[in-house]
C-alpha cells in the first residue's frame, strides 16, 4: 500500500480509469481525470496498491475528491455532466443527484457536501485488498479532519462498473436465490434482483 505518487502513478491510474467508464472513457479523457486525482496527491487522502515497489504502476487505487473544491476544474465539470447524463431513466435518483451536484449559491454548512469516491483494481487483485484500502481511507479522512481539512461530508458518491443480466440470466439468478443451498448459506454474491443490474466487482454488489 502506498500514498498517491504524482510522478509515478499517472499512466497506471489513467489505464485503470478506462475500466469503470468503458466505451465512454475516451470522451471523458481519463488522462485528464488522472491529472485531477493526482492534484490531491499531497493531501494524504487516497492510496494505491502496487506489487513491485513505489515507482511502479498501481494495480489498484482508491481516491476521494471533494466535488465543490474542484468544481471550477473542467474535468470535474465534465464528470458531473457525464454522471447526470447517465441517470435520467431513474427520475427520483436523477433529481436527487442534480440537487446534490448543483453549484452552491453561498458558503453554507447546511448545504450538501458531496465526496466523490473513485476506486478500481485489476481483476487479478484479491478482493480482500479492497476492505483494507477502504479502512485506510477512513483513517486518512479522520486524520485530515483532525488537521482541520474540509473532509466532512453529507453524502458520498460512488461510480461503479455494472452489467445487465438478460431475462434468462435474471430468471436463473432468481432460481438460485430461492434454492435451499442459498437460503442455508445466506449467499449474497448473486447480484441484485429485480432490475437485472449487477456490480462487476463483488465489492460493488450492495
mmCIF file with all atom_site columns, C-alpha atoms in Angstrom:
data_model
loop_
_atom_site.group_PDB
_atom_site.id
_atom_site.type_symbol
_atom_site.label_atom_id
_atom_site.label_alt_id
_atom_site.label_comp_id
_atom_site.label_asym_id
_atom_site.label_entity_id
_atom_site.label_seq_id
_atom_site.pdbx_PDB_ins_code
_atom_site.Cartn_x
_atom_site.Cartn_y
_atom_site.Cartn_z
_atom_site.occupancy
_atom_site.B_iso_or_equiv
_atom_site.pdbx_formal_charge
_atom_site.auth_seq_id
_atom_site.auth_comp_id
_atom_site.auth_asym_id
_atom_site.auth_atom_id
_atom_site.pdbx_PDB_model_num
ATOM 1   C CA . UNK A 1 1   ? 0.000   0.000   0.000   1.00 0.00 ? 1   UNK A CA 1
ATOM 2   C CA . UNK A 1 2   ? 1.352   3.406   -0.991  1.00 0.00 ? 2   UNK A CA 1
ATOM 3   C CA . UNK A 1 3   ? 0.306   7.027   -0.991  1.00 0.00 ? 3   UNK A CA 1
ATOM 4   C CA . UNK A 1 4   ? -0.512  8.604   -4.320  1.00 0.00 ? 4   UNK A CA 1
ATOM 5   C CA . UNK A 1 5   ? 2.635   9.470   -6.240  1.00 0.00 ? 5   UNK A CA 1
ATOM 6   C CA . UNK A 1 6   ? 2.200   12.316  -8.708  1.00 0.00 ? 6   UNK A CA 1
ATOM 7   C CA . UNK A 1 7   ? 5.419   11.399  -10.517 1.00 0.00 ? 7   UNK A CA 1
ATOM 8   C CA . UNK A 1 8   ? 4.862   7.653   -10.889 1.00 0.00 ? 8   UNK A CA 1
ATOM 9   C CA . UNK A 1 9   ? 1.115   6.957   -10.901 1.00 0.00 ? 9   UNK A CA 1
ATOM 10  C CA . UNK A 1 10  ? -0.253  8.894   -13.874 1.00 0.00 ? 10  UNK A CA 1
ATOM 11  C CA . UNK A 1 11  ? -0.141  6.170   -16.526 1.00 0.00 ? 11  UNK A CA 1
ATOM 12  C CA . UNK A 1 12  ? -1.296  3.372   -14.225 1.00 0.00 ? 12  UNK A CA 1
ATOM 13  C CA . UNK A 1 13  ? -4.272  5.325   -12.860 1.00 0.00 ? 13  UNK A CA 1
ATOM 14  C CA . UNK A 1 14  ? -5.186  6.564   -16.338 1.00 0.00 ? 14  UNK A CA 1
ATOM 15  C CA . UNK A 1 15  ? -5.320  2.973   -17.603 1.00 0.00 ? 15  UNK A CA 1
ATOM 16  C CA . UNK A 1 16  ? -7.299  1.755   -14.586 1.00 0.00 ? 16  UNK A CA 1
ATOM 17  C CA . UNK A 1 17  ? -9.857  4.528   -15.138 1.00 0.00 ? 17  UNK A CA 1
ATOM 18  C CA . UNK A 1 18  ? -10.684 3.070   -18.552 1.00 0.00 ? 18  UNK A CA 1
ATOM 19  C CA . UNK A 1 19  ? -12.235 0.034   -16.819 1.00 0.00 ? 19  UNK A CA 1
ATOM 20  C CA . UNK A 1 20  ? -15.178 1.693   -14.999 1.00 0.00 ? 20  UNK A CA 1
ATOM 21  C CA . UNK A 1 21  ? -16.039 4.032   -17.868 1.00 0.00 ? 21  UNK A CA 1
ATOM 22  C CA . UNK A 1 22  ? -15.671 1.522   -20.706 1.00 0.00 ? 22  UNK A CA 1
ATOM 23  C CA . UNK A 1 23  ? -16.641 2.946   -24.088 1.00 0.00 ? 23  UNK A CA 1
ATOM 24  C CA . UNK A 1 24  ? -17.096 6.410   -22.538 1.00 0.00 ? 24  UNK A CA 1
ATOM 25  C CA . UNK A 1 25  ? -13.502 6.583   -21.297 1.00 0.00 ? 25  UNK A CA 1
ATOM 26  C CA . UNK A 1 26  ? -12.152 8.264   -24.431 1.00 0.00 ? 26  UNK A CA 1
ATOM 27  C CA . UNK A 1 27  ? -14.725 11.048  -24.437 1.00 0.00 ? 27  UNK A CA 1
ATOM 28  C CA . UNK A 1 28  ? -14.146 11.606  -20.722 1.00 0.00 ? 28  UNK A CA 1
ATOM 29  C CA . UNK A 1 29  ? -10.376 11.910  -21.264 1.00 0.00 ? 29  UNK A CA 1
ATOM 30  C CA . UNK A 1 30  ? -9.274  9.663   -18.416 1.00 0.00 ? 30  UNK A CA 1
ATOM 31  C CA . UNK A 1 31  ? -5.793  11.150  -18.636 1.00 0.00 ? 31  UNK A CA 1
ATOM 32  C CA . UNK A 1 32  ? -7.235  14.486  -17.520 1.00 0.00 ? 32  UNK A CA 1
ATOM 33  C CA . UNK A 1 33  ? -9.098  12.729  -14.727 1.00 0.00 ? 33  UNK A CA 1
ATOM 34  C CA . UNK A 1 34  ? -5.845  11.082  -13.624 1.00 0.00 ? 34  UNK A CA 1
ATOM 35  C CA . UNK A 1 35  ? -4.268  14.549  -13.519 1.00 0.00 ? 35  UNK A CA 1
ATOM 36  C CA . UNK A 1 36  ? -7.145  15.765  -11.311 1.00 0.00 ? 36  UNK A CA 1
ATOM 37  C CA . UNK A 1 37  ? -6.730  12.794  -8.979  1.00 0.00 ? 37  UNK A CA 1
ATOM 38  C CA . UNK A 1 38  ? -3.016  13.411  -8.647  1.00 0.00 ? 38  UNK A CA 1
ATOM 39  C CA . UNK A 1 39  ? -3.612  17.074  -7.780  1.00 0.00 ? 39  UNK A CA 1
ATOM 40  C CA . UNK A 1 40  ? -4.536  15.841  -4.309  1.00 0.00 ? 40  UNK A CA 1
ATOM 41  C CA . UNK A 1 41  ? -1.537  13.513  -4.028  1.00 0.00 ? 41  UNK A CA 1
ATOM 42  C CA . UNK A 1 42  ? -0.123  15.639  -1.216  1.00 0.00 ? 42  UNK A CA 1
ATOM 43  C CA . UNK A 1 43  ? -3.335  15.602  0.842   1.00 0.00 ? 43  UNK A CA 1
ATOM 44  C CA . UNK A 1 44  ? -2.603  12.191  2.346   1.00 0.00 ? 44  UNK A CA 1
ATOM 45  C CA . UNK A 1 45  ? -6.120  11.008  1.416   1.00 0.00 ? 45  UNK A CA 1
ATOM 46  C CA . UNK A 1 46  ? -6.088  8.164   -1.091  1.00 0.00 ? 46  UNK A CA 1
ATOM 47  C CA . UNK A 1 47  ? -3.942  5.098   -1.666  1.00 0.00 ? 47  UNK A CA 1
ATOM 48  C CA . UNK A 1 48  ? -2.614  2.728   -4.295  1.00 0.00 ? 48  UNK A CA 1
ATOM 49  C CA . UNK A 1 49  ? -1.706  -0.946  -4.223  1.00 0.00 ? 49  UNK A CA 1
ATOM 50  C CA . UNK A 1 50  ? 1.488   -1.979  -6.010  1.00 0.00 ? 50  UNK A CA 1
ATOM 51  C CA . UNK A 1 51  ? 3.373   -5.257  -6.211  1.00 0.00 ? 51  UNK A CA 1
ATOM 52  C CA . UNK A 1 52  ? 6.831   -4.166  -7.369  1.00 0.00 ? 52  UNK A CA 1
ATOM 53  C CA . UNK A 1 53  ? 7.684   -1.029  -5.444  1.00 0.00 ? 53  UNK A CA 1
ATOM 54  C CA . UNK A 1 54  ? 6.586   2.582   -5.162  1.00 0.00 ? 54  UNK A CA 1
ATOM 55  C CA . UNK A 1 55  ? 7.847   3.681   -8.585  1.00 0.00 ? 55  UNK A CA 1
ATOM 56  C CA . UNK A 1 56  ? 5.822   1.034   -10.484 1.00 0.00 ? 56  UNK A CA 1
ATOM 57  C CA . UNK A 1 57  ? 2.272   1.206   -11.826 1.00 0.00 ? 57  UNK A CA 1
ATOM 58  C CA . UNK A 1 58  ? -0.551  0.751   -9.313  1.00 0.00 ? 58  UNK A CA 1
ATOM 59  C CA . UNK A 1 59  ? -2.617  -2.425  -9.518  1.00 0.00 ? 59  UNK A CA 1
ATOM 60  C CA . UNK A 1 60  ? -5.460  -0.726  -7.634  1.00 0.00 ? 60  UNK A CA 1
ATOM 61  C CA . UNK A 1 61  ? -6.294  2.710   -6.296  1.00 0.00 ? 61  UNK A CA 1
ATOM 62  C CA . UNK A 1 62  ? -8.820  4.427   -4.059  1.00 0.00 ? 62  UNK A CA 1
ATOM 63  C CA . UNK A 1 63  ? -9.196  8.186   -4.047  1.00 0.00 ? 63  UNK A CA 1
ATOM 64  C CA . UNK A 1 64  ? -11.563 10.730  -2.529  1.00 0.00 ? 64  UNK A CA 1
ATOM 65  C CA . UNK A 1 65  ? -12.354 14.019  -4.271  1.00 0.00 ? 65  UNK A CA 1
ATOM 66  C CA . UNK A 1 66  ? -14.272 16.974  -2.870  1.00 0.00 ? 66  UNK A CA 1
ATOM 67  C CA . UNK A 1 67  ? -16.701 17.891  -5.644  1.00 0.00 ? 67  UNK A CA 1
ATOM 68  C CA . UNK A 1 68  ? -17.092 21.538  -4.653  1.00 0.00 ? 68  UNK A CA 1
ATOM 69  C CA . UNK A 1 69  ? -13.357 22.073  -4.200  1.00 0.00 ? 69  UNK A CA 1
ATOM 70  C CA . UNK A 1 70  ? -12.726 21.081  -7.832  1.00 0.00 ? 70  UNK A CA 1
ATOM 71  C CA . UNK A 1 71  ? -15.916 22.400  -9.407  1.00 0.00 ? 71  UNK A CA 1
ATOM 72  C CA . UNK A 1 72  ? -14.056 25.002  -11.467 1.00 0.00 ? 72  UNK A CA 1
ATOM 73  C CA . UNK A 1 73  ? -11.822 22.311  -12.953 1.00 0.00 ? 73  UNK A CA 1
ATOM 74  C CA . UNK A 1 74  ? -13.065 21.441  -16.488 1.00 0.00 ? 74  UNK A CA 1
ATOM 75  C CA . UNK A 1 75  ? -12.508 17.744  -15.815 1.00 0.00 ? 75  UNK A CA 1
ATOM 76  C CA . UNK A 1 76  ? -14.724 17.764  -12.721 1.00 0.00 ? 76  UNK A CA 1
ATOM 77  C CA . UNK A 1 77  ? -17.398 19.707  -14.603 1.00 0.00 ? 77  UNK A CA 1
ATOM 78  C CA . UNK A 1 78  ? -17.280 17.159  -17.434 1.00 0.00 ? 78  UNK A CA 1
ATOM 79  C CA . UNK A 1 79  ? -17.502 14.286  -14.948 1.00 0.00 ? 79  UNK A CA 1
ATOM 80  C CA . UNK A 1 80  ? -20.547 15.821  -13.230 1.00 0.00 ? 80  UNK A CA 1
ATOM 81  C CA . UNK A 1 81  ? -22.245 16.338  -16.595 1.00 0.00 ? 81  UNK A CA 1
ATOM 82  C CA . UNK A 1 82  ? -21.449 12.744  -17.509 1.00 0.00 ? 82  UNK A CA 1
ATOM 83  C CA . UNK A 1 83  ? -22.953 11.352  -14.291 1.00 0.00 ? 83  UNK A CA 1
ATOM 84  C CA . UNK A 1 84  ? -26.126 13.361  -14.770 1.00 0.00 ? 84  UNK A CA 1
ATOM 85  C CA . UNK A 1 85  ? -26.382 12.252  -18.403 1.00 0.00 ? 85  UNK A CA 1
ATOM 86  C CA . UNK A 1 86  ? -26.369 8.603   -17.311 1.00 0.00 ? 86  UNK A CA 1
ATOM 87  C CA . UNK A 1 87  ? -29.224 8.823   -14.790 1.00 0.00 ? 87  UNK A CA 1
ATOM 88  C CA . UNK A 1 88  ? -32.377 10.334  -16.424 1.00 0.00 ? 88  UNK A CA 1
ATOM 89  C CA . UNK A 1 89  ? -34.123 6.935   -16.571 1.00 0.00 ? 89  UNK A CA 1
ATOM 90  C CA . UNK A 1 90  ? -34.432 6.969   -12.768 1.00 0.00 ? 90  UNK A CA 1
ATOM 91  C CA . UNK A 1 91  ? -36.223 10.268  -12.275 1.00 0.00 ? 91  UNK A CA 1
ATOM 92  C CA . UNK A 1 92  ? -36.076 10.287  -8.482  1.00 0.00 ? 92  UNK A CA 1
ATOM 93  C CA . UNK A 1 93  ? -32.367 9.491   -8.362  1.00 0.00 ? 93  UNK A CA 1
ATOM 94  C CA . UNK A 1 94  ? -31.596 11.926  -11.179 1.00 0.00 ? 94  UNK A CA 1
ATOM 95  C CA . UNK A 1 95  ? -33.424 14.720  -9.385  1.00 0.00 ? 95  UNK A CA 1
ATOM 96  C CA . UNK A 1 96  ? -31.617 13.992  -6.123  1.00 0.00 ? 96  UNK A CA 1
ATOM 97  C CA . UNK A 1 97  ? -28.230 13.806  -7.834  1.00 0.00 ? 97  UNK A CA 1
ATOM 98  C CA . UNK A 1 98  ? -28.861 17.042  -9.749  1.00 0.00 ? 98  UNK A CA 1
ATOM 99  C CA . UNK A 1 99  ? -29.695 18.778  -6.477  1.00 0.00 ? 99  UNK A CA 1
ATOM 100 C CA . UNK A 1 100 ? -26.607 17.446  -4.714  1.00 0.00 ? 100 UNK A CA 1
ATOM 101 C CA . UNK A 1 101 ? -24.250 18.381  -7.542  1.00 0.00 ? 101 UNK A CA 1
ATOM 102 C CA . UNK A 1 102 ? -25.738 21.797  -8.273  1.00 0.00 ? 102 UNK A CA 1
ATOM 103 C CA . UNK A 1 103 ? -23.378 24.746  -7.704  1.00 0.00 ? 103 UNK A CA 1
ATOM 104 C CA . UNK A 1 104 ? -23.610 26.142  -4.194  1.00 0.00 ? 104 UNK A CA 1
ATOM 105 C CA . UNK A 1 105 ? -25.021 29.639  -4.022  1.00 0.00 ? 105 UNK A CA 1
ATOM 106 C CA . UNK A 1 106 ? -23.158 30.597  -0.863  1.00 0.00 ? 106 UNK A CA 1
ATOM 107 C CA . UNK A 1 107 ? -20.859 29.174  1.788   1.00 0.00 ? 107 UNK A CA 1
ATOM 108 C CA . UNK A 1 108 ? -23.483 27.499  3.934   1.00 0.00 ? 108 UNK A CA 1
ATOM 109 C CA . UNK A 1 109 ? -22.792 24.499  6.170   1.00 0.00 ? 109 UNK A CA 1
ATOM 110 C CA . UNK A 1 110 ? -26.410 23.381  5.730   1.00 0.00 ? 110 UNK A CA 1
ATOM 111 C CA . UNK A 1 111 ? -25.889 22.762  2.014   1.00 0.00 ? 111 UNK A CA 1
ATOM 112 C CA . UNK A 1 112 ? -24.929 19.282  0.793   1.00 0.00 ? 112 UNK A CA 1
ATOM 113 C CA . UNK A 1 113 ? -21.231 18.460  0.815   1.00 0.00 ? 113 UNK A CA 1
ATOM 114 C CA . UNK A 1 114 ? -20.510 15.665  -1.654  1.00 0.00 ? 114 UNK A CA 1
ATOM 115 C CA . UNK A 1 115 ? -17.438 13.475  -1.635  1.00 0.00 ? 115 UNK A CA 1
ATOM 116 C CA . UNK A 1 116 ? -16.690 11.536  -4.820  1.00 0.00 ? 116 UNK A CA 1
ATOM 117 C CA . UNK A 1 117 ? -15.109 8.111   -4.297  1.00 0.00 ? 117 UNK A CA 1
ATOM 118 C CA . UNK A 1 118 ? -13.205 6.637   -7.238  1.00 0.00 ? 118 UNK A CA 1
ATOM 119 C CA . UNK A 1 119 ? -11.817 3.121   -6.973  1.00 0.00 ? 119 UNK A CA 1
ATOM 120 C CA . UNK A 1 120 ? -10.645 0.473   -9.417  1.00 0.00 ? 120 UNK A CA 1
ATOM 121 C CA . UNK A 1 121 ? -8.432  -2.594  -9.406  1.00 0.00 ? 121 UNK A CA 1
ATOM 122 C CA . UNK A 1 122 ? -7.093  -5.128  -11.818 1.00 0.00 ? 122 UNK A CA 1
ATOM 123 C CA . UNK A 1 123 ? -9.287  -8.216  -11.933 1.00 0.00 ? 123 UNK A CA 1
ATOM 124 C CA . UNK A 1 124 ? -6.500  -10.405 -10.523 1.00 0.00 ? 124 UNK A CA 1
ATOM 125 C CA . UNK A 1 125 ? -6.114  -8.266  -7.399  1.00 0.00 ? 125 UNK A CA 1
ATOM 126 C CA . UNK A 1 126 ? -7.688  -10.196 -4.479  1.00 0.00 ? 126 UNK A CA 1
ATOM 127 C CA . UNK A 1 127 ? -10.993 -8.742  -3.359  1.00 0.00 ? 127 UNK A CA 1
ATOM 128 C CA . UNK A 1 128 ? -9.719  -8.914  0.236   1.00 0.00 ? 128 UNK A CA 1
ATOM 129 C CA . UNK A 1 129 ? -7.440  -5.946  -0.515  1.00 0.00 ? 129 UNK A CA 1
ATOM 130 C CA . UNK A 1 130 ? -10.476 -3.729  -1.052  1.00 0.00 ? 130 UNK A CA 1
ATOM 131 C CA . UNK A 1 131 ? -11.566 -3.813  2.577   1.00 0.00 ? 131 UNK A CA 1
ATOM 132 C CA . UNK A 1 132 ? -8.061  -2.895  3.705   1.00 0.00 ? 132 UNK A CA 1
ATOM 133 C CA . UNK A 1 133 ? -7.723  0.063   1.374   1.00 0.00 ? 133 UNK A CA 1
ATOM 134 C CA . UNK A 1 134 ? -11.149 1.386   2.428   1.00 0.00 ? 134 UNK A CA 1
ATOM 135 C CA . UNK A 1 135 ? -10.202 1.086   6.092   1.00 0.00 ? 135 UNK A CA 1
ATOM 136 C CA . UNK A 1 136 ? -7.080  3.084   5.304   1.00 0.00 ? 136 UNK A CA 1
ATOM 137 C CA . UNK A 1 137 ? -9.215  5.728   3.567   1.00 0.00 ? 137 UNK A CA 1
ATOM 138 C CA . UNK A 1 138 ? -11.412 6.102   6.663   1.00 0.00 ? 138 UNK A CA 1
ATOM 139 C CA . UNK A 1 139 ? -8.314  6.630   8.810   1.00 0.00 ? 139 UNK A CA 1
ATOM 140 C CA . UNK A 1 140 ? -6.917  9.144   6.305   1.00 0.00 ? 140 UNK A CA 1
ATOM 141 C CA . UNK A 1 141 ? -10.158 11.163  6.250   1.00 0.00 ? 141 UNK A CA 1
ATOM 142 C CA . UNK A 1 142 ? -10.337 11.165  10.035  1.00 0.00 ? 142 UNK A CA 1
ATOM 143 C CA . UNK A 1 143 ? -6.750  12.382  10.177  1.00 0.00 ? 143 UNK A CA 1
ATOM 144 C CA . UNK A 1 144 ? -7.495  15.137  7.667   1.00 0.00 ? 144 UNK A CA 1
ATOM 145 C CA . UNK A 1 145 ? -10.477 16.293  9.746   1.00 0.00 ? 145 UNK A CA 1
ATOM 146 C CA . UNK A 1 146 ? -8.328  16.384  12.885  1.00 0.00 ? 146 UNK A CA 1
ATOM 147 C CA . UNK A 1 147 ? -5.841  18.537  10.961  1.00 0.00 ? 147 UNK A CA 1
ATOM 148 C CA . UNK A 1 148 ? -8.628  20.971  10.092  1.00 0.00 ? 148 UNK A CA 1
ATOM 149 C CA . UNK A 1 149 ? -9.036  19.922  6.456   1.00 0.00 ? 149 UNK A CA 1
ATOM 150 C CA . UNK A 1 150 ? -12.581 20.205  4.992   1.00 0.00 ? 150 UNK A CA 1
ATOM 151 C CA . UNK A 1 151 ? -13.319 16.491  4.753   1.00 0.00 ? 151 UNK A CA 1
ATOM 152 C CA . UNK A 1 152 ? -16.708 16.425  6.481   1.00 0.00 ? 152 UNK A CA 1
ATOM 153 C CA . UNK A 1 153 ? -19.459 15.370  4.077   1.00 0.00 ? 153 UNK A CA 1
ATOM 154 C CA . UNK A 1 154 ? -23.204 14.863  3.992   1.00 0.00 ? 154 UNK A CA 1
ATOM 155 C CA . UNK A 1 155 ? -23.112 12.474  1.016   1.00 0.00 ? 155 UNK A CA 1
ATOM 156 C CA . UNK A 1 156 ? -20.678 10.069  -0.645  1.00 0.00 ? 156 UNK A CA 1
ATOM 157 C CA . UNK A 1 157 ? -20.939 9.342   -4.354  1.00 0.00 ? 157 UNK A CA 1
ATOM 158 C CA . UNK A 1 158 ? -19.515 6.132   -5.832  1.00 0.00 ? 158 UNK A CA 1
ATOM 159 C CA . UNK A 1 159 ? -19.002 5.369   -9.518  1.00 0.00 ? 159 UNK A CA 1
ATOM 160 C CA . UNK A 1 160 ? -19.190 1.633   -10.164 1.00 0.00 ? 160 UNK A CA 1
ATOM 161 C CA . UNK A 1 161 ? -18.999 -0.563  -13.234 1.00 0.00 ? 161 UNK A CA 1
ATOM 162 C CA . UNK A 1 162 ? -22.103 -2.710  -13.731 1.00 0.00 ? 162 UNK A CA 1
ATOM 163 C CA . UNK A 1 163 ? -23.569 -5.149  -16.206 1.00 0.00 ? 163 UNK A CA 1
ATOM 164 C CA . UNK A 1 164 ? -27.174 -6.005  -17.011 1.00 0.00 ? 164 UNK A CA 1
ATOM 165 C CA . UNK A 1 165 ? -28.459 -9.569  -16.995 1.00 0.00 ? 165 UNK A CA 1
ATOM 166 C CA . UNK A 1 166 ? -30.585 -10.914 -19.819 1.00 0.00 ? 166 UNK A CA 1
ATOM 167 C CA . UNK A 1 167 ? -34.109 -12.032 -18.801 1.00 0.00 ? 167 UNK A CA 1
ATOM 168 C CA . UNK A 1 168 ? -32.904 -15.636 -18.918 1.00 0.00 ? 168 UNK A CA 1
ATOM 169 C CA . UNK A 1 169 ? -29.934 -14.878 -16.661 1.00 0.00 ? 169 UNK A CA 1
ATOM 170 C CA . UNK A 1 170 ? -32.157 -12.942 -14.253 1.00 0.00 ? 170 UNK A CA 1
ATOM 171 C CA . UNK A 1 171 ? -34.529 -15.904 -14.021 1.00 0.00 ? 171 UNK A CA 1
ATOM 172 C CA . UNK A 1 172 ? -31.581 -18.193 -13.303 1.00 0.00 ? 172 UNK A CA 1
ATOM 173 C CA . UNK A 1 173 ? -30.335 -15.863 -10.549 1.00 0.00 ? 173 UNK A CA 1
ATOM 174 C CA . UNK A 1 174 ? -33.814 -15.752 -9.010  1.00 0.00 ? 174 UNK A CA 1
ATOM 175 C CA . UNK A 1 175 ? -33.975 -19.549 -9.038  1.00 0.00 ? 175 UNK A CA 1
ATOM 176 C CA . UNK A 1 176 ? -30.571 -19.779 -7.378  1.00 0.00 ? 176 UNK A CA 1
ATOM 177 C CA . UNK A 1 177 ? -31.639 -17.294 -4.702  1.00 0.00 ? 177 UNK A CA 1
ATOM 178 C CA . UNK A 1 178 ? -34.615 -19.484 -3.887  1.00 0.00 ? 178 UNK A CA 1
ATOM 179 C CA . UNK A 1 179 ? -32.519 -22.625 -3.709  1.00 0.00 ? 179 UNK A CA 1
ATOM 180 C CA . UNK A 1 180 ? -32.102 -24.486 -0.419  1.00 0.00 ? 180 UNK A CA 1
ATOM 181 C CA . UNK A 1 181 ? -28.308 -24.012 -0.560  1.00 0.00 ? 181 UNK A CA 1
ATOM 182 C CA . UNK A 1 182 ? -28.576 -20.242 -0.960  1.00 0.00 ? 182 UNK A CA 1
ATOM 183 C CA . UNK A 1 183 ? -31.016 -19.966 1.953   1.00 0.00 ? 183 UNK A CA 1
ATOM 184 C CA . UNK A 1 184 ? -28.766 -22.051 4.178   1.00 0.00 ? 184 UNK A CA 1
ATOM 185 C CA . UNK A 1 185 ? -25.578 -20.143 3.365   1.00 0.00 ? 185 UNK A CA 1
ATOM 186 C CA . UNK A 1 186 ? -27.099 -16.678 3.103   1.00 0.00 ? 186 UNK A CA 1
ATOM 187 C CA . UNK A 1 187 ? -25.070 -16.097 -0.061  1.00 0.00 ? 187 UNK A CA 1
ATOM 188 C CA . UNK A 1 188 ? -25.325 -12.555 -1.482  1.00 0.00 ? 188 UNK A CA 1
ATOM 189 C CA . UNK A 1 189 ? -22.903 -12.999 -4.353  1.00 0.00 ? 189 UNK A CA 1
ATOM 190 C CA . UNK A 1 190 ? -25.603 -13.453 -6.985  1.00 0.00 ? 190 UNK A CA 1
ATOM 191 C CA . UNK A 1 191 ? -26.078 -9.789  -7.748  1.00 0.00 ? 191 UNK A CA 1
ATOM 192 C CA . UNK A 1 192 ? -29.087 -7.554  -7.332  1.00 0.00 ? 192 UNK A CA 1
ATOM 193 C CA . UNK A 1 193 ? -32.594 -8.696  -8.083  1.00 0.00 ? 193 UNK A CA 1
ATOM 194 C CA . UNK A 1 194 ? -35.477 -7.100  -9.909  1.00 0.00 ? 194 UNK A CA 1
ATOM 195 C CA . UNK A 1 195 ? -33.723 -4.754  -12.304 1.00 0.00 ? 195 UNK A CA 1
ATOM 196 C CA . UNK A 1 196 ? -31.083 -7.213  -13.504 1.00 0.00 ? 196 UNK A CA 1
ATOM 197 C CA . UNK A 1 197 ? -28.211 -4.826  -12.765 1.00 0.00 ? 197 UNK A CA 1
ATOM 198 C CA . UNK A 1 198 ? -25.144 -6.318  -11.085 1.00 0.00 ? 198 UNK A CA 1
ATOM 199 C CA . UNK A 1 199 ? -21.863 -4.843  -9.947  1.00 0.00 ? 199 UNK A CA 1
ATOM 200 C CA . UNK A 1 200 ? -18.843 -6.028  -11.917 1.00 0.00 ? 200 UNK A CA 1
ATOM 201 C CA . UNK A 1 201 ? -16.696 -6.400  -8.794  1.00 0.00 ? 201 UNK A CA 1
ATOM 202 C CA . UNK A 1 202 ? -18.020 -8.180  -5.667  1.00 0.00 ? 202 UNK A CA 1
ATOM 203 C CA . UNK A 1 203 ? -17.434 -5.020  -3.620  1.00 0.00 ? 203 UNK A CA 1
ATOM 204 C CA . UNK A 1 204 ? -19.877 -3.145  -5.889  1.00 0.00 ? 204 UNK A CA 1
ATOM 205 C CA . UNK A 1 205 ? -22.756 -5.527  -5.204  1.00 0.00 ? 205 UNK A CA 1
ATOM 206 C CA . UNK A 1 206 ? -24.642 -3.742  -2.465  1.00 0.00 ? 206 UNK A CA 1
#
